[in-house]
Amino acid sequence: MLTDIFEGFFAGKRVLVTGHTGFKGSWLSIWLHELGARVTGVSLDPFSERDNYVLSGIGNKIEADLRADIRDGGRMKDIFAEYRPEIVFHLAAQPLVRLSYDIPVETYETNVMGTINVMEAMRVTDSVKVGVMITTDKCYENREQIWGYRENEPMGGYDPYSSSKGAAEIAISSWRRSFFNPAQYDSHGKSIASVRAGNVVGGGDWATDRIIPDCIRAIEEGRAIGIRSPKAVRPWQHVLEPLGGYMLLAMKMWHQPTAFCEGWNFGPRSESITPVWEVAEKLVQCYGRGELCDLSDPNALHEANLLMLDISKAKFRLGWEPRMDIDGCIRLTTDWYRRYRDEDVYELCVEEIGKYVVR
């Protein structure tokens, strides 16, 4: 039996997860399902047949497994009206920096207007009490500074992906003040927050241009692991770290709806803010094989070299802090990729959640 660190809060709750076929969404759906939540998933098709969503079979276990595009505002309202969620976790997005250079308009349509459509569906659905809107650490105007960004710092973004998430944060803030204002909570009955996480890793992610999937694909195909930005420093964290923070925040918002409806950072400890090359070296060591190759290109599309989050607010106000260091994060991630071909992936995920919550 999975240890319930939320003390039964999610049992029986109607929870809607957008982007549940994605990497983070599939893990969140598994965790919520194991805690007894009545999960409705809304998403496009999964990225590949090896995604965590597909291999775990979570779509067959949750209450409703729906295909819909968050850019379709009318469809969102219809789904909310039919399934009557009480808690919403909005994860659906176009999440890739380099792809955003190829499809900037679609990136903005999905990340900005899609978010607005979800908030509008929440606004007209009386059952919704809590909305946790997931953006990214890249929503901040990145000055490549050596200290972490705090929640009250300016939104921005160089590339279309990062700037679209900054724009989504501005939209969330506007909707919170205009339609979900804490001062008028008695009239609307809704609490909405935005959450920003660092570079999330874990089993079942096969997206392109991400360091862990790139490493695993190269290892499985017997070729060298090409590293585009070996010196880039990122705040690495296992997928379960921010998900635990999102769920804790939702519970706090439910019980104290006007006290926590704002922006929150969920990042790793400072010692887990590590260069890409070092992370790849750790994965190779844990996996037991693999060879790295530096593919640095001075003319490559711009990606941030340094980005860190200040998590003091979540630590002191929510009582949340990371449970794993960078080595534990990479070990647990590598464990999934070494075992997924030979074991029941759903049970593997539940086992890893179990290991995480008892740390």
mmCIF file of C-alpha atoms in Angstrom:
data_model
loop_
_atom_site.group_PDB
_atom_site.id
_atom_site.type_symbol
_atom_site.label_atom_id
_atom_site.label_comp_id
_atom_site.label_asym_id
_atom_site.label_seq_id
_atom_site.Cartn_x
_atom_site.Cartn_y
_atom_site.Cartn_z
ATOM 1 C CA MET A 1 0.000 0.000 0.000
ATOM 2 C CA LEU A 2 1.404 3.376 -1.051
ATOM 3 C CA THR A 3 2.147 5.677 1.889
ATOM 4 C CA ASP A 4 -0.242 8.644 1.669
ATOM 5 C CA ILE A 5 1.677 11.766 2.666
ATOM 6 C CA PHE A 6 -1.503 13.796 2.017
ATOM 7 C CA GLU A 7 -3.428 11.942 4.739
ATOM 8 C CA GLY A 8 -6.333 10.830 2.561
ATOM 9 C CA PHE A 9 -7.077 14.267 1.115
ATOM 10 C CA PHE A 10 -7.342 13.174 -2.530
ATOM 11 C CA ALA A 11 -9.449 10.052 -1.873
ATOM 12 C CA GLY A 12 -12.750 10.447 -3.716
ATOM 13 C CA LYS A 13 -11.926 13.933 -5.044
ATOM 14 C CA ARG A 14 -12.829 14.638 -8.682
ATOM 15 C CA VAL A 15 -9.523 15.759 -10.222
ATOM 16 C CA LEU A 16 -9.025 16.858 -13.828
ATOM 17 C CA VAL A 17 -5.505 16.697 -15.282
ATOM 18 C CA THR A 18 -4.765 18.349 -18.633
ATOM 19 C CA GLY A 19 -1.764 16.866 -20.409
ATOM 20 C CA HIS A 20 -2.154 13.508 -18.663
ATOM 21 C CA THR A 21 -0.600 11.623 -21.597
ATOM 22 C CA GLY A 22 2.598 13.629 -21.176
ATOM 23 C CA PHE A 23 5.574 12.830 -19.019
ATOM 24 C CA LYS A 24 4.657 14.784 -15.885
ATOM 25 C CA GLY A 25 0.929 14.291 -16.407
ATOM 26 C CA SER A 26 1.195 10.502 -16.512
ATOM 27 C CA TRP A 27 3.156 10.364 -13.249
ATOM 28 C CA LEU A 28 0.690 12.746 -11.596
ATOM 29 C CA SER A 29 -2.257 10.662 -12.795
ATOM 30 C CA ILE A 30 -0.692 7.455 -11.431
ATOM 31 C CA TRP A 31 -0.022 9.049 -8.058
ATOM 32 C CA LEU A 32 -3.532 10.528 -7.811
ATOM 33 C CA HIS A 33 -5.128 7.240 -8.863
ATOM 34 C CA GLU A 34 -3.170 5.350 -6.217
ATOM 35 C CA LEU A 35 -4.473 7.815 -3.614
ATOM 36 C CA GLY A 36 -8.066 7.143 -4.609
ATOM 37 C CA ALA A 37 -8.777 10.270 -6.637
ATOM 38 C CA ARG A 38 -11.377 10.127 -9.422
ATOM 39 C CA VAL A 39 -9.131 11.296 -12.255
ATOM 40 C CA THR A 40 -10.286 12.720 -15.580
ATOM 41 C CA GLY A 41 -7.449 13.130 -18.076
ATOM 42 C CA VAL A 42 -7.660 15.560 -20.999
ATOM 43 C CA SER A 43 -4.883 15.544 -23.560
ATOM 44 C CA LEU A 44 -3.669 14.956 -27.098
ATOM 45 C CA ASP A 45 -2.228 11.568 -28.056
ATOM 46 C CA PRO A 46 1.007 10.507 -26.327
ATOM 47 C CA PHE A 47 4.330 11.333 -27.956
ATOM 48 C CA SER A 48 5.421 7.734 -28.530
ATOM 49 C CA GLU A 49 4.480 4.125 -27.814
ATOM 50 C CA ARG A 50 7.196 3.983 -25.151
ATOM 51 C CA ASP A 51 5.866 6.923 -23.129
ATOM 52 C CA ASN A 52 5.169 6.345 -19.463
ATOM 53 C CA TYR A 53 1.462 6.931 -20.135
ATOM 54 C CA VAL A 54 1.332 4.115 -22.703
ATOM 55 C CA LEU A 55 3.512 1.551 -20.942
ATOM 56 C CA SER A 56 1.899 2.104 -17.542
ATOM 57 C CA GLY A 57 -1.638 1.758 -18.924
ATOM 58 C CA ILE A 58 -2.818 4.567 -16.651
ATOM 59 C CA GLY A 59 -5.376 5.610 -19.277
ATOM 60 C CA ASN A 60 -7.240 2.353 -18.655
ATOM 61 C CA LYS A 61 -7.286 2.856 -14.886
ATOM 62 C CA ILE A 62 -8.508 6.429 -14.433
ATOM 63 C CA GLU A 63 -12.175 7.417 -14.519
ATOM 64 C CA ALA A 64 -12.037 9.158 -17.926
ATOM 65 C CA ASP A 65 -9.290 9.205 -20.561
ATOM 66 C CA LEU A 66 -10.204 11.961 -23.035
ATOM 67 C CA ARG A 67 -8.587 13.313 -26.207
ATOM 68 C CA ALA A 68 -9.076 17.032 -26.666
ATOM 69 C CA ASP A 69 -7.063 20.110 -27.651
ATOM 70 C CA ILE A 70 -6.913 22.868 -25.045
ATOM 71 C CA ARG A 71 -6.986 25.375 -27.914
ATOM 72 C CA ASP A 72 -10.657 24.427 -28.343
ATOM 73 C CA GLY A 73 -12.321 26.535 -25.667
ATOM 74 C CA GLY A 74 -15.805 25.198 -26.324
ATOM 75 C CA ARG A 75 -14.647 21.606 -25.943
ATOM 76 C CA MET A 76 -12.946 22.468 -22.651
ATOM 77 C CA LYS A 77 -16.158 23.952 -21.262
ATOM 78 C CA ASP A 78 -18.148 20.892 -22.361
ATOM 79 C CA ILE A 79 -15.700 18.519 -20.641
ATOM 80 C CA PHE A 80 -15.733 20.524 -17.431
ATOM 81 C CA ALA A 81 -19.528 20.639 -17.467
ATOM 82 C CA GLU A 82 -19.774 16.863 -17.925
ATOM 83 C CA TYR A 83 -17.120 15.670 -15.468
ATOM 84 C CA ARG A 84 -17.540 18.387 -12.813
ATOM 85 C CA PRO A 85 -13.950 18.493 -11.471
ATOM 86 C CA GLU A 86 -13.251 19.874 -8.021
ATOM 87 C CA ILE A 87 -9.495 20.245 -8.496
ATOM 88 C CA VAL A 88 -7.712 21.049 -11.775
ATOM 89 C CA PHE A 89 -4.043 20.475 -12.564
ATOM 90 C CA HIS A 90 -3.261 22.161 -15.881
ATOM 91 C CA LEU A 91 -0.112 20.631 -17.407
ATOM 92 C CA ALA A 92 -0.958 20.523 -21.141
ATOM 93 C CA ALA A 93 1.560 22.556 -23.151
ATOM 94 C CA GLN A 94 3.995 22.737 -26.032
ATOM 95 C CA PRO A 95 6.987 22.177 -23.725
ATOM 96 C CA LEU A 96 10.096 22.274 -25.940
ATOM 97 C CA VAL A 97 12.370 25.291 -26.423
ATOM 98 C CA ARG A 98 13.927 24.268 -29.737
ATOM 99 C CA LEU A 99 10.604 23.172 -31.243
ATOM 100 C CA SER A 100 9.136 26.571 -30.356
ATOM 101 C CA TYR A 101 11.477 28.153 -32.903
ATOM 102 C CA ASP A 102 9.871 25.950 -35.594
ATOM 103 C CA ILE A 103 6.242 26.431 -34.475
ATOM 104 C CA PRO A 104 6.117 29.747 -32.584
ATOM 105 C CA VAL A 105 2.456 30.488 -33.362
ATOM 106 C CA GLU A 106 1.258 27.043 -32.270
ATOM 107 C CA THR A 107 3.422 27.364 -29.154
ATOM 108 C CA TYR A 108 1.679 30.612 -28.217
ATOM 109 C CA GLU A 109 -1.771 29.281 -29.123
ATOM 110 C CA THR A 110 -1.262 26.264 -26.881
ATOM 111 C CA ASN A 111 0.599 27.804 -23.970
ATOM 112 C CA VAL A 112 -1.243 31.116 -23.724
ATOM 113 C CA MET A 113 -4.700 30.702 -25.264
ATOM 114 C CA GLY A 114 -4.887 27.077 -24.124
ATOM 115 C CA THR A 115 -4.270 28.203 -20.551
ATOM 116 C CA ILE A 116 -6.898 30.921 -20.897
ATOM 117 C CA ASN A 117 -9.400 28.373 -22.252
ATOM 118 C CA VAL A 118 -8.815 26.144 -19.219
ATOM 119 C CA MET A 119 -9.293 29.093 -16.867
ATOM 120 C CA GLU A 120 -12.492 30.076 -18.669
ATOM 121 C CA ALA A 121 -13.791 26.516 -18.308
ATOM 122 C CA MET A 122 -12.966 26.705 -14.607
ATOM 123 C CA ARG A 123 -14.739 30.056 -14.339
ATOM 124 C CA VAL A 124 -18.079 28.731 -15.633
ATOM 125 C CA THR A 125 -17.939 25.406 -13.749
ATOM 126 C CA ASP A 126 -19.295 25.739 -10.219
ATOM 127 C CA SER A 127 -17.747 22.489 -9.001
ATOM 128 C CA VAL A 128 -14.148 23.739 -9.450
ATOM 129 C CA LYS A 129 -12.614 24.879 -6.171
ATOM 130 C CA VAL A 130 -8.863 24.720 -6.856
ATOM 131 C CA GLY A 131 -6.795 25.297 -9.993
ATOM 132 C CA VAL A 132 -3.038 24.627 -10.110
ATOM 133 C CA MET A 133 -1.609 26.018 -13.356
ATOM 134 C CA ILE A 134 1.779 24.562 -14.290
ATOM 135 C CA THR A 135 4.188 26.816 -16.198
ATOM 136 C CA THR A 136 8.004 26.619 -15.996
ATOM 137 C CA ASP A 137 11.112 28.152 -14.449
ATOM 138 C CA LYS A 138 11.779 29.623 -17.906
ATOM 139 C CA CYS A 139 8.866 32.055 -17.449
ATOM 140 C CA TYR A 140 11.220 34.498 -15.721
ATOM 141 C CA GLU A 141 13.126 37.202 -17.578
ATOM 142 C CA ASN A 142 16.438 35.368 -17.477
ATOM 143 C CA ARG A 143 19.437 37.584 -16.771
ATOM 144 C CA GLU A 144 21.780 34.605 -16.312
ATOM 145 C CA GLN A 145 22.184 35.707 -12.687
ATOM 146 C CA ILE A 146 23.952 33.514 -10.144
ATOM 147 C CA TRP A 147 21.149 33.620 -7.551
ATOM 148 C CA GLY A 148 17.725 32.055 -7.814
ATOM 149 C CA TYR A 149 14.660 33.832 -9.147
ATOM 150 C CA ARG A 150 11.940 34.649 -6.651
ATOM 151 C CA GLU A 151 8.237 34.465 -7.408
ATOM 152 C CA ASN A 152 7.826 38.256 -7.548
ATOM 153 C CA GLU A 153 10.492 38.816 -10.222
ATOM 154 C CA PRO A 154 9.564 39.932 -13.781
ATOM 155 C CA MET A 155 8.218 37.487 -16.336
ATOM 156 C CA GLY A 156 9.935 37.350 -19.732
ATOM 157 C CA GLY A 157 11.644 34.842 -21.996
ATOM 158 C CA TYR A 158 14.044 34.962 -24.964
ATOM 159 C CA ASP A 159 12.694 32.126 -27.104
ATOM 160 C CA PRO A 160 9.028 31.575 -28.103
ATOM 161 C CA TYR A 161 8.541 28.771 -25.559
ATOM 162 C CA SER A 162 9.910 30.695 -22.577
ATOM 163 C CA SER A 163 8.145 33.921 -23.522
ATOM 164 C CA SER A 164 4.856 32.062 -24.074
ATOM 165 C CA LYS A 165 5.089 30.729 -20.538
ATOM 166 C CA GLY A 166 5.862 34.211 -19.242
ATOM 167 C CA ALA A 167 2.779 35.436 -21.095
ATOM 168 C CA ALA A 168 0.738 32.579 -19.610
ATOM 169 C CA GLU A 169 1.838 33.664 -16.132
ATOM 170 C CA ILE A 170 0.675 37.208 -16.841
ATOM 171 C CA ALA A 171 -2.684 35.844 -18.052
ATOM 172 C CA ILE A 172 -3.044 33.687 -14.922
ATOM 173 C CA SER A 173 -2.320 36.712 -12.739
ATOM 174 C CA SER A 174 -4.894 38.745 -14.657
ATOM 175 C CA TRP A 175 -7.611 36.087 -14.353
ATOM 176 C CA ARG A 176 -6.852 35.699 -10.648
ATOM 177 C CA ARG A 177 -7.266 39.423 -10.068
ATOM 178 C CA SER A 178 -10.179 39.905 -12.478
ATOM 179 C CA PHE A 179 -12.293 36.783 -11.930
ATOM 180 C CA PHE A 180 -10.824 34.750 -9.031
ATOM 181 C CA ASN A 181 -9.850 37.608 -6.736
ATOM 182 C CA PRO A 182 -9.212 36.367 -3.178
ATOM 183 C CA ALA A 183 -11.021 39.424 -1.827
ATOM 184 C CA GLN A 184 -14.209 38.255 -3.568
ATOM 185 C CA TYR A 185 -13.772 34.535 -2.792
ATOM 186 C CA ASP A 186 -17.251 34.235 -1.265
ATOM 187 C CA SER A 187 -18.796 35.178 -4.624
ATOM 188 C CA HIS A 188 -16.749 32.940 -6.962
ATOM 189 C CA GLY A 189 -15.505 30.148 -4.650
ATOM 190 C CA LYS A 190 -12.282 29.419 -6.550
ATOM 191 C CA SER A 191 -8.585 29.463 -5.682
ATOM 192 C CA ILE A 192 -5.999 29.587 -8.504
ATOM 193 C CA ALA A 193 -2.199 29.363 -8.344
ATOM 194 C CA SER A 194 0.677 29.037 -10.794
ATOM 195 C CA VAL A 195 3.670 26.779 -10.227
ATOM 196 C CA ARG A 196 7.152 26.850 -11.736
ATOM 197 C CA ALA A 197 9.544 23.914 -11.675
ATOM 198 C CA GLY A 198 13.080 23.336 -12.852
ATOM 199 C CA ASN A 199 14.378 20.806 -15.372
ATOM 200 C CA VAL A 200 12.330 17.725 -14.518
ATOM 201 C CA VAL A 201 13.663 14.231 -15.227
ATOM 202 C CA GLY A 202 12.389 10.721 -14.596
ATOM 203 C CA GLY A 203 11.351 7.480 -16.245
ATOM 204 C CA GLY A 204 9.161 7.411 -19.320
ATOM 205 C CA ASP A 205 10.185 10.681 -20.949
ATOM 206 C CA TRP A 206 11.073 10.232 -24.632
ATOM 207 C CA ALA A 207 10.729 13.830 -25.841
ATOM 208 C CA THR A 208 13.320 15.209 -28.236
ATOM 209 C CA ASP A 209 16.005 17.669 -27.148
ATOM 210 C CA ARG A 210 15.984 16.566 -23.519
ATOM 211 C CA ILE A 211 19.175 15.323 -21.985
ATOM 212 C CA ILE A 212 17.941 12.134 -20.260
ATOM 213 C CA PRO A 213 15.902 10.769 -23.216
ATOM 214 C CA ASP A 214 18.766 11.677 -25.560
ATOM 215 C CA CYS A 215 21.200 9.748 -23.338
ATOM 216 C CA ILE A 216 18.988 6.671 -23.089
ATOM 217 C CA ARG A 217 18.249 6.546 -26.824
ATOM 218 C CA ALA A 218 21.964 6.738 -27.609
ATOM 219 C CA ILE A 219 22.829 4.038 -25.066
ATOM 220 C CA GLU A 220 20.109 1.697 -26.338
ATOM 221 C CA GLU A 221 21.224 2.252 -29.946
ATOM 222 C CA GLY A 222 24.904 1.740 -29.116
ATOM 223 C CA ARG A 223 26.106 5.190 -30.189
ATOM 224 C CA ALA A 224 27.845 8.083 -28.474
ATOM 225 C CA ILE A 225 25.721 10.518 -26.488
ATOM 226 C CA GLY A 226 25.868 13.915 -28.169
ATOM 227 C CA ILE A 227 25.751 16.853 -25.737
ATOM 228 C CA ARG A 228 24.729 20.171 -27.361
ATOM 229 C CA SER A 229 25.249 22.479 -24.372
ATOM 230 C CA PRO A 230 27.677 20.750 -21.993
ATOM 231 C CA LYS A 231 28.318 23.832 -19.851
ATOM 232 C CA ALA A 232 24.678 24.897 -19.467
ATOM 233 C CA VAL A 233 23.654 24.855 -15.810
ATOM 234 C CA ARG A 234 20.153 23.662 -14.925
ATOM 235 C CA PRO A 235 18.119 23.064 -11.723
ATOM 236 C CA TRP A 236 17.629 19.284 -12.098
ATOM 237 C CA GLN A 237 14.927 17.494 -10.128
ATOM 238 C CA HIS A 238 13.075 14.189 -10.288
ATOM 239 C CA VAL A 239 9.532 14.462 -11.616
ATOM 240 C CA LEU A 240 8.061 13.399 -8.269
ATOM 241 C CA GLU A 241 9.577 16.413 -6.487
ATOM 242 C CA PRO A 242 7.472 19.150 -8.127
ATOM 243 C CA LEU A 243 4.417 16.875 -8.420
ATOM 244 C CA GLY A 244 4.474 16.379 -4.655
ATOM 245 C CA GLY A 245 4.688 20.157 -4.318
ATOM 246 C CA TYR A 246 1.741 20.723 -6.667
ATOM 247 C CA MET A 247 -0.386 18.243 -4.741
ATOM 248 C CA LEU A 248 0.573 19.719 -1.371
ATOM 249 C CA LEU A 249 -0.279 23.179 -2.679
ATOM 250 C CA ALA A 250 -3.682 21.992 -3.951
ATOM 251 C CA MET A 251 -4.476 20.569 -0.527
ATOM 252 C CA LYS A 252 -3.431 23.804 1.195
ATOM 253 C CA MET A 253 -5.517 25.844 -1.261
ATOM 254 C CA TRP A 254 -8.559 23.666 -0.600
ATOM 255 C CA HIS A 255 -8.344 24.232 3.140
ATOM 256 C CA GLN A 256 -7.235 27.886 2.987
ATOM 257 C CA PRO A 257 -8.330 29.148 -0.442
ATOM 258 C CA THR A 258 -7.286 32.767 -0.034
ATOM 259 C CA ALA A 259 -3.907 32.144 1.598
ATOM 260 C CA PHE A 260 -2.015 30.298 -1.155
ATOM 261 C CA CYS A 261 -3.500 31.487 -4.495
ATOM 262 C CA GLU A 262 -0.335 32.948 -6.040
ATOM 263 C CA GLY A 263 2.870 31.924 -7.817
ATOM 264 C CA TRP A 264 5.184 29.220 -6.412
ATOM 265 C CA ASN A 265 8.639 27.856 -7.250
ATOM 266 C CA PHE A 266 9.397 24.145 -6.829
ATOM 267 C CA GLY A 267 13.065 23.598 -7.574
ATOM 268 C CA PRO A 268 15.913 21.438 -6.291
ATOM 269 C CA ARG A 269 18.468 22.122 -3.615
ATOM 270 C CA SER A 270 21.334 24.361 -4.689
ATOM 271 C CA GLU A 271 23.765 21.427 -4.936
ATOM 272 C CA SER A 272 21.535 19.857 -7.612
ATOM 273 C CA ILE A 273 22.005 22.860 -9.914
ATOM 274 C CA THR A 274 24.498 21.122 -12.169
ATOM 275 C CA PRO A 275 26.031 21.414 -15.687
ATOM 276 C CA VAL A 276 24.483 19.234 -18.399
ATOM 277 C CA TRP A 277 27.743 17.331 -18.997
ATOM 278 C CA GLU A 278 27.984 16.323 -15.326
ATOM 279 C CA VAL A 279 24.385 15.061 -15.326
ATOM 280 C CA ALA A 280 25.097 12.940 -18.409
ATOM 281 C CA GLU A 281 28.229 11.539 -16.734
ATOM 282 C CA LYS A 282 26.190 10.556 -13.676
ATOM 283 C CA LEU A 283 23.596 8.794 -15.841
ATOM 284 C CA VAL A 284 26.277 6.838 -17.725
ATOM 285 C CA GLN A 285 27.796 5.765 -14.417
ATOM 286 C CA CYS A 286 24.423 4.636 -13.036
ATOM 287 C CA TYR A 287 23.424 2.847 -16.226
ATOM 288 C CA GLY A 288 26.754 1.072 -16.507
ATOM 289 C CA ARG A 289 27.622 2.040 -20.076
ATOM 290 C CA GLY A 290 27.625 4.929 -22.526
ATOM 291 C CA GLU A 291 30.070 7.441 -24.001
ATOM 292 C CA LEU A 292 29.730 11.238 -24.171
ATOM 293 C CA CYS A 293 30.472 13.430 -27.174
ATOM 294 C CA ASP A 294 30.640 17.257 -27.121
ATOM 295 C CA LEU A 295 28.477 18.696 -29.917
ATOM 296 C CA SER A 296 28.749 22.374 -28.941
ATOM 297 C CA ASP A 297 27.790 24.720 -31.779
ATOM 298 C CA PRO A 298 28.476 28.456 -31.360
ATOM 299 C CA ASN A 299 25.803 29.189 -33.989
ATOM 300 C CA ALA A 300 23.077 27.093 -32.341
ATOM 301 C CA LEU A 301 19.683 28.548 -31.467
ATOM 302 C CA HIS A 302 19.721 30.427 -28.167
ATOM 303 C CA GLU A 303 19.001 28.508 -24.985
ATOM 304 C CA ALA A 304 19.651 29.821 -21.471
ATOM 305 C CA ASN A 305 23.009 28.814 -20.000
ATOM 306 C CA LEU A 306 22.162 29.524 -16.354
ATOM 307 C CA LEU A 307 18.797 29.429 -14.622
ATOM 308 C CA MET A 308 18.049 28.847 -10.934
ATOM 309 C CA LEU A 309 14.991 29.096 -8.702
ATOM 310 C CA ASP A 310 14.688 30.374 -5.146
ATOM 311 C CA ILE A 311 12.440 27.894 -3.282
ATOM 312 C CA SER A 312 12.434 29.653 0.086
ATOM 313 C CA LYS A 313 8.761 30.563 -0.176
ATOM 314 C CA ALA A 314 7.597 26.956 -0.716
ATOM 315 C CA LYS A 315 9.885 25.756 2.065
ATOM 316 C CA PHE A 316 8.733 28.206 4.717
ATOM 317 C CA ARG A 317 5.073 28.721 3.797
ATOM 318 C CA LEU A 318 4.096 25.275 2.495
ATOM 319 C CA GLY A 319 6.547 23.118 4.412
ATOM 320 C CA TRP A 320 7.780 21.634 1.123
ATOM 321 C CA GLU A 321 11.380 20.913 0.252
ATOM 322 C CA PRO A 322 13.209 18.487 -2.048
ATOM 323 C CA ARG A 323 13.638 14.926 -0.774
ATOM 324 C CA MET A 324 16.442 13.944 -3.179
ATOM 325 C CA ASP A 325 19.843 15.270 -4.179
ATOM 326 C CA ILE A 326 21.119 15.113 -7.767
ATOM 327 C CA ASP A 327 22.608 11.628 -7.286
ATOM 328 C CA GLY A 328 19.353 10.209 -5.911
ATOM 329 C CA CYS A 329 17.447 11.863 -8.733
ATOM 330 C CA ILE A 330 19.634 10.309 -11.439
ATOM 331 C CA ARG A 331 19.663 6.901 -9.734
ATOM 332 C CA LEU A 332 15.864 6.716 -9.565
ATOM 333 C CA THR A 333 15.542 7.939 -13.158
ATOM 334 C CA THR A 334 18.078 5.453 -14.486
ATOM 335 C CA ASP A 335 16.390 2.647 -12.530
ATOM 336 C CA TRP A 336 13.182 3.131 -14.561
ATOM 337 C CA TYR A 337 15.004 3.046 -17.913
ATOM 338 C CA ARG A 338 16.938 -0.091 -16.977
ATOM 339 C CA ARG A 339 13.770 -1.957 -15.958
ATOM 340 C CA TYR A 340 10.906 -0.743 -18.170
ATOM 341 C CA ARG A 341 11.368 -3.352 -20.918
ATOM 342 C CA ASP A 342 11.096 -6.348 -18.581
ATOM 343 C CA GLU A 343 8.647 -5.317 -15.850
ATOM 344 C CA ASP A 344 5.103 -4.079 -15.289
ATOM 345 C CA VAL A 345 5.612 -0.338 -15.768
ATOM 346 C CA TYR A 346 2.612 0.723 -13.679
ATOM 347 C CA GLU A 347 3.920 -1.259 -10.715
ATOM 348 C CA LEU A 348 7.412 0.097 -11.381
ATOM 349 C CA CYS A 349 6.072 3.655 -11.164
ATOM 350 C CA VAL A 350 4.136 2.902 -7.974
ATOM 351 C CA GLU A 351 7.298 1.365 -6.487
ATOM 352 C CA GLU A 352 9.307 4.491 -7.324
ATOM 353 C CA ILE A 353 6.628 6.766 -5.861
ATOM 354 C CA GLY A 354 6.726 4.585 -2.757
ATOM 355 C CA LYS A 355 10.509 4.990 -2.496
ATOM 356 C CA TYR A 356 10.167 8.724 -2.917
ATOM 357 C CA VAL A 357 7.516 9.343 -0.266
ATOM 358 C CA VAL A 358 9.353 7.431 2.483
ATOM 359 C CA ARG A 359 12.643 9.289 2.017
#
